[in-house]
Amino acid sequence: MNLWELPTLDLAKELLGMKLIHDDDKGTTSGYIVETEAYLGPEDRAAHSYNNRRTARTEVMYDEAGTIYTYFIYGMHVCFNIVSGPVNKPEAILIRALQPIEGIEEMKERRVRAKTEIQLTNGPGKLSKAMGFTLSDNGKKMNEENIRIEEGIELGVHEISSGPRIGIQYAEEAVHYPYRFWIKNNPYVSR
DNA sequence: CGCATGATCGCCT
DNA sequence: GGCGATCATGCGG
């Protein structure tokens, strides 16, 4: 089975427990993905690509699954996403939280404000900072450059929860769609 | 070109 | 629970 051929909602669940790895000049940082959110293109009011909106920013969402989509939000945070679905269907999965594995000391240096290890990566902006993801990662292909996905923990369906997405109050009917997925009882999940 | 807004975080009460 | 920070992006003029 090719991971990147999965429908977006399935991929969002499949990514849980997998290992996300970043190599750069500071070394390697990695973590298990413990929380994701799916954004389903044209019909999903919460998605940047709602109604097939196509701009310089959303362009990578139309690319092939496994392309990396990073964007800047609230004047200070980077969010890290993986494009999914067929080419020209602008869907993506936001990585919302990680459980750190490697490079924890480097993460602490990058996340000076974090008081506990949990706070290093328990939110989309936090994990980007801890892992060293930036806008320059936008458009990279997963597993072709310095950002990789590997098998991690195998999860059963009963270990996964779902619920409404966070921070999309403007999205009208899409507000309640259960497109957020997380590993049950994992302490690194946001909120 | 100006300006409103946001897939958040951290600090304050 | 509330709010200010701070700027890339998108859209209107």
Tab-separated table of C-alpha atoms (C1' of nucleotides) in Angstrom:
chain	number	residue	atom	x	y	z
A	1	MET	CA	0.000	0.000	0.000
A	2	ASN	CA	1.295	3.445	-0.928
A	3	LEU	CA	0.647	5.820	1.952
A	4	TRP	CA	0.147	8.804	-0.338
A	5	GLU	CA	-2.679	7.123	-2.278
A	6	LEU	CA	-4.953	6.989	0.769
A	7	PRO	CA	-7.994	9.257	0.898
A	8	THR	CA	-7.211	12.262	3.064
A	9	LEU	CA	-9.381	11.311	6.047
A	10	ASP	CA	-7.795	7.844	6.100
A	11	LEU	CA	-4.291	9.260	5.748
A	12	ALA	CA	-4.929	11.663	8.632
A	13	LYS	CA	-5.566	8.612	10.859
A	14	GLU	CA	-2.810	6.509	9.315
A	15	LEU	CA	-0.217	9.209	10.071
A	16	LEU	CA	-0.927	8.881	13.797
A	17	GLY	CA	1.908	6.953	15.436
A	18	MET	CA	4.251	7.469	12.483
A	19	LYS	CA	7.639	9.107	12.936
A	20	LEU	CA	8.295	12.574	11.480
A	21	ILE	CA	12.000	13.356	11.063
A	22	HIS	CA	13.891	16.542	10.196
A	23	ASP	CA	17.630	16.664	9.449
A	24	ASP	CA	19.376	20.031	9.333
A	25	ASP	CA	22.645	21.695	10.326
A	26	LYS	CA	21.634	21.417	13.984
A	27	GLY	CA	21.276	17.648	13.695
A	28	THR	CA	18.192	15.474	13.723
A	29	THR	CA	14.899	16.092	15.461
A	30	SER	CA	12.024	13.649	15.335
A	31	GLY	CA	8.746	12.748	16.958
A	32	TYR	CA	5.711	10.493	16.763
A	33	ILE	CA	2.694	12.183	15.199
A	34	VAL	CA	-0.040	12.162	17.853
A	35	GLU	CA	-2.606	14.649	16.490
A	36	THR	CA	-3.702	15.618	12.947
A	37	GLU	CA	-6.420	17.601	11.201
A	38	ALA	CA	-7.733	17.015	7.665
A	39	TYR	CA	-8.613	19.893	5.331
A	40	LEU	CA	-10.677	18.825	2.342
A	41	GLY	CA	-10.255	21.334	-0.470
A	42	PRO	CA	-13.116	22.930	-2.410
A	43	GLU	CA	-16.056	21.785	-0.260
A	44	ASP	CA	-14.453	22.468	3.121
A	45	ARG	CA	-15.043	26.025	4.270
A	46	ALA	CA	-12.259	25.730	6.837
A	47	ALA	CA	-9.613	24.965	4.180
A	48	HIS	CA	-7.378	27.603	2.641
A	49	SER	CA	-8.333	26.031	-0.694
A	50	TYR	CA	-12.083	26.375	-0.102
A	51	ASN	CA	-13.947	26.916	-3.340
A	52	ASN	CA	-10.770	26.051	-5.252
A	53	ARG	CA	-9.115	29.266	-4.184
A	54	ARG	CA	-5.773	29.209	-5.974
A	55	THR	CA	-3.124	31.721	-4.937
A	56	ALA	CA	0.640	31.788	-4.503
A	57	ARG	CA	0.167	30.408	-0.995
A	58	THR	CA	-2.325	27.629	-1.770
A	59	GLU	CA	-0.573	26.540	-4.966
A	60	VAL	CA	1.299	23.655	-3.297
A	61	MET	CA	-2.002	22.196	-2.074
A	62	TYR	CA	-2.755	21.342	-5.728
A	63	ASP	CA	0.486	19.378	-5.976
A	64	GLU	CA	0.881	15.636	-5.382
A	65	ALA	CA	0.305	13.961	-2.023
A	66	GLY	CA	3.413	14.012	0.158
A	67	THR	CA	4.279	17.603	-0.738
A	68	ILE	CA	4.983	19.798	2.277
A	69	TYR	CA	2.836	22.889	2.864
A	70	THR	CA	4.113	25.359	5.453
A	71	TYR	CA	2.480	28.722	6.103
A	72	PHE	CA	2.844	31.607	8.503
A	73	ILE	CA	-0.035	32.501	10.817
A	74	TYR	CA	-0.907	35.076	13.525
A	75	GLY	CA	2.231	37.036	12.783
A	76	MET	CA	4.518	34.554	14.523
A	77	HIS	CA	3.792	30.882	13.967
A	78	VAL	CA	4.581	28.365	11.246
A	79	CYS	CA	2.142	25.517	10.640
A	80	PHE	CA	3.358	22.288	9.048
A	81	ASN	CA	1.079	20.347	6.697
A	82	ILE	CA	1.312	17.403	4.329
A	83	VAL	CA	-0.588	17.669	1.040
A	84	SER	CA	-2.811	14.669	0.292
A	85	GLY	CA	-5.300	13.451	-2.287
A	86	PRO	CA	-4.878	13.391	-6.089
A	87	VAL	CA	-3.046	16.128	-8.016
A	88	ASN	CA	-5.314	19.162	-8.476
A	89	LYS	CA	-7.464	18.212	-5.476
A	90	PRO	CA	-6.211	20.718	-2.890
A	91	GLU	CA	-6.374	18.708	0.326
A	92	ALA	CA	-3.908	18.687	3.209
A	93	ILE	CA	-3.284	17.394	6.706
A	94	LEU	CA	-2.156	19.731	9.470
A	95	ILE	CA	0.211	18.113	11.956
A	96	ARG	CA	-0.993	19.442	15.325
A	97	ALA	CA	1.161	17.646	17.878
A	98	LEU	CA	4.169	15.360	18.235
A	99	GLN	CA	5.696	13.211	20.937
A	100	PRO	CA	9.432	14.040	20.809
A	101	ILE	CA	11.895	11.204	20.124
A	102	GLU	CA	15.274	12.539	18.974
A	103	GLY	CA	16.884	15.968	19.396
A	104	ILE	CA	15.088	16.894	22.585
A	105	GLU	CA	17.963	19.132	23.743
A	106	GLU	CA	17.835	21.027	20.443
A	107	MET	CA	14.067	21.374	20.807
A	108	LYS	CA	14.536	22.905	24.253
A	109	GLU	CA	16.946	25.481	22.813
A	110	ARG	CA	14.475	26.422	20.116
A	111	ARG	CA	11.496	26.499	22.502
A	112	VAL	CA	12.902	28.606	25.309
A	113	ARG	CA	9.430	29.345	26.674
A	114	ALA	CA	8.480	25.707	27.157
A	115	LYS	CA	8.499	24.861	30.859
A	116	THR	CA	7.912	21.132	30.435
A	117	GLU	CA	8.781	18.530	27.836
A	118	ILE	CA	5.088	18.262	26.953
A	119	GLN	CA	5.054	21.925	25.935
A	120	LEU	CA	7.834	21.446	23.380
A	121	THR	CA	5.524	20.047	20.708
A	122	ASN	CA	1.886	19.975	21.896
A	123	GLY	CA	0.549	22.399	19.273
A	124	PRO	CA	1.046	23.206	15.578
A	125	GLY	CA	3.123	26.359	16.122
A	126	LYS	CA	5.135	24.761	18.922
A	127	LEU	CA	6.107	21.665	16.967
A	128	SER	CA	7.207	23.723	13.971
A	129	LYS	CA	9.435	25.791	16.228
A	130	ALA	CA	10.818	22.743	18.063
A	131	MET	CA	11.484	20.809	14.845
A	132	GLY	CA	12.926	23.839	13.036
A	133	PHE	CA	10.317	23.913	10.240
A	134	THR	CA	10.118	27.205	8.337
A	135	LEU	CA	8.470	28.736	5.280
A	136	SER	CA	11.473	27.586	3.235
A	137	ASP	CA	10.271	23.982	3.665
A	138	ASN	CA	7.157	24.823	1.646
A	139	GLY	CA	6.958	22.715	-1.521
A	140	LYS	CA	9.519	20.083	-0.498
A	141	LYS	CA	8.631	16.450	-1.153
A	142	MET	CA	8.384	14.154	1.833
A	143	ASN	CA	11.210	11.560	1.912
A	144	GLU	CA	13.073	13.242	-0.978
A	145	GLU	CA	14.974	15.902	0.936
A	146	ASN	CA	15.642	16.443	4.634
A	147	ILE	CA	12.151	15.740	5.946
A	148	ARG	CA	10.977	12.138	6.223
A	149	ILE	CA	8.189	9.914	7.456
A	150	GLU	CA	8.902	6.438	8.832
A	151	GLU	CA	6.872	3.651	10.370
A	152	GLY	CA	6.428	4.157	14.093
A	153	ILE	CA	3.894	2.761	16.540
A	154	GLU	CA	1.149	0.504	15.153
A	155	LEU	CA	-2.235	1.635	16.428
A	156	GLY	CA	-5.595	-0.091	16.493
A	157	VAL	CA	-8.773	1.801	15.591
A	158	HIS	CA	-9.814	1.796	19.243
A	159	GLU	CA	-6.737	3.846	20.128
A	160	ILE	CA	-7.787	6.764	17.896
A	161	SER	CA	-10.277	9.501	18.786
A	162	SER	CA	-11.836	12.128	16.532
A	163	GLY	CA	-13.627	15.424	17.010
A	164	PRO	CA	-14.097	18.962	15.638
A	165	ARG	CA	-11.103	20.943	14.433
A	166	ILE	CA	-9.549	23.800	16.392
A	167	GLY	CA	-9.419	27.499	15.545
A	168	ILE	CA	-11.873	27.550	12.620
A	169	GLN	CA	-14.901	29.276	14.180
A	170	TYR	CA	-15.354	31.257	10.961
A	171	ALA	CA	-16.002	28.076	8.955
A	172	GLU	CA	-19.816	28.013	9.346
A	173	GLU	CA	-21.215	24.539	8.531
A	174	ALA	CA	-17.714	23.016	8.603
A	175	VAL	CA	-17.176	23.982	12.255
A	176	HIS	CA	-18.465	20.628	13.507
A	177	TYR	CA	-16.943	18.257	10.963
A	178	PRO	CA	-15.010	15.581	12.937
A	179	TYR	CA	-11.808	15.989	10.943
A	180	ARG	CA	-9.428	16.158	13.920
A	181	PHE	CA	-7.770	12.904	14.988
A	182	TRP	CA	-5.573	12.081	17.935
A	183	ILE	CA	-4.109	9.171	19.882
A	184	LYS	CA	-6.308	8.490	22.892
A	185	ASN	CA	-4.780	9.442	26.234
A	186	ASN	CA	-1.511	10.616	24.694
A	187	PRO	CA	-0.165	13.438	26.911
A	188	TYR	CA	1.364	15.306	23.962
A	189	VAL	CA	-1.988	16.026	22.282
A	190	SER	CA	-2.818	19.792	22.319
A	191	ARG	CA	-5.275	21.285	24.857
B	1	DC	C1'	-0.678	50.643	-2.261
B	2	DG	C1'	-3.364	50.086	2.254
B	3	DC	C1'	-5.597	47.322	5.468
B	4	DA	C1'	-8.031	43.295	7.617
B	5	DT	C1'	-7.388	38.819	9.002
B	6	DG	C1'	-5.737	34.377	10.826
B	7	DA	C1'	-5.625	25.957	10.658
B	8	DT	C1'	-1.673	30.073	17.605
B	9	DC	C1'	0.724	30.897	21.828
B	10	DG	C1'	1.736	32.623	26.229
B	11	DC	C1'	0.844	35.696	29.768
B	12	DC	C1'	-2.506	37.892	32.734
B	13	DT	C1'	-6.489	37.888	35.833
C	1	DG	C1'	-11.441	32.741	30.423
C	2	DG	C1'	-9.513	36.867	27.944
C	3	DC	C1'	-6.415	39.307	25.094
C	4	DG	C1'	-2.198	41.214	22.771
C	5	DA	C1'	1.619	40.073	19.839
C	6	DT	C1'	3.091	40.576	14.955
C	7	DC	C1'	3.426	39.783	9.803
C	8	DA	C1'	2.574	36.971	5.357
C	9	DT	C1'	-1.150	36.792	2.620
C	10	DG	C1'	-5.079	38.161	-0.045
C	11	DC	C1'	-8.110	41.301	-1.679
C	12	DG	C1'	-9.969	45.866	-2.707
C	13	DG	C1'	-9.072	50.356	-4.843
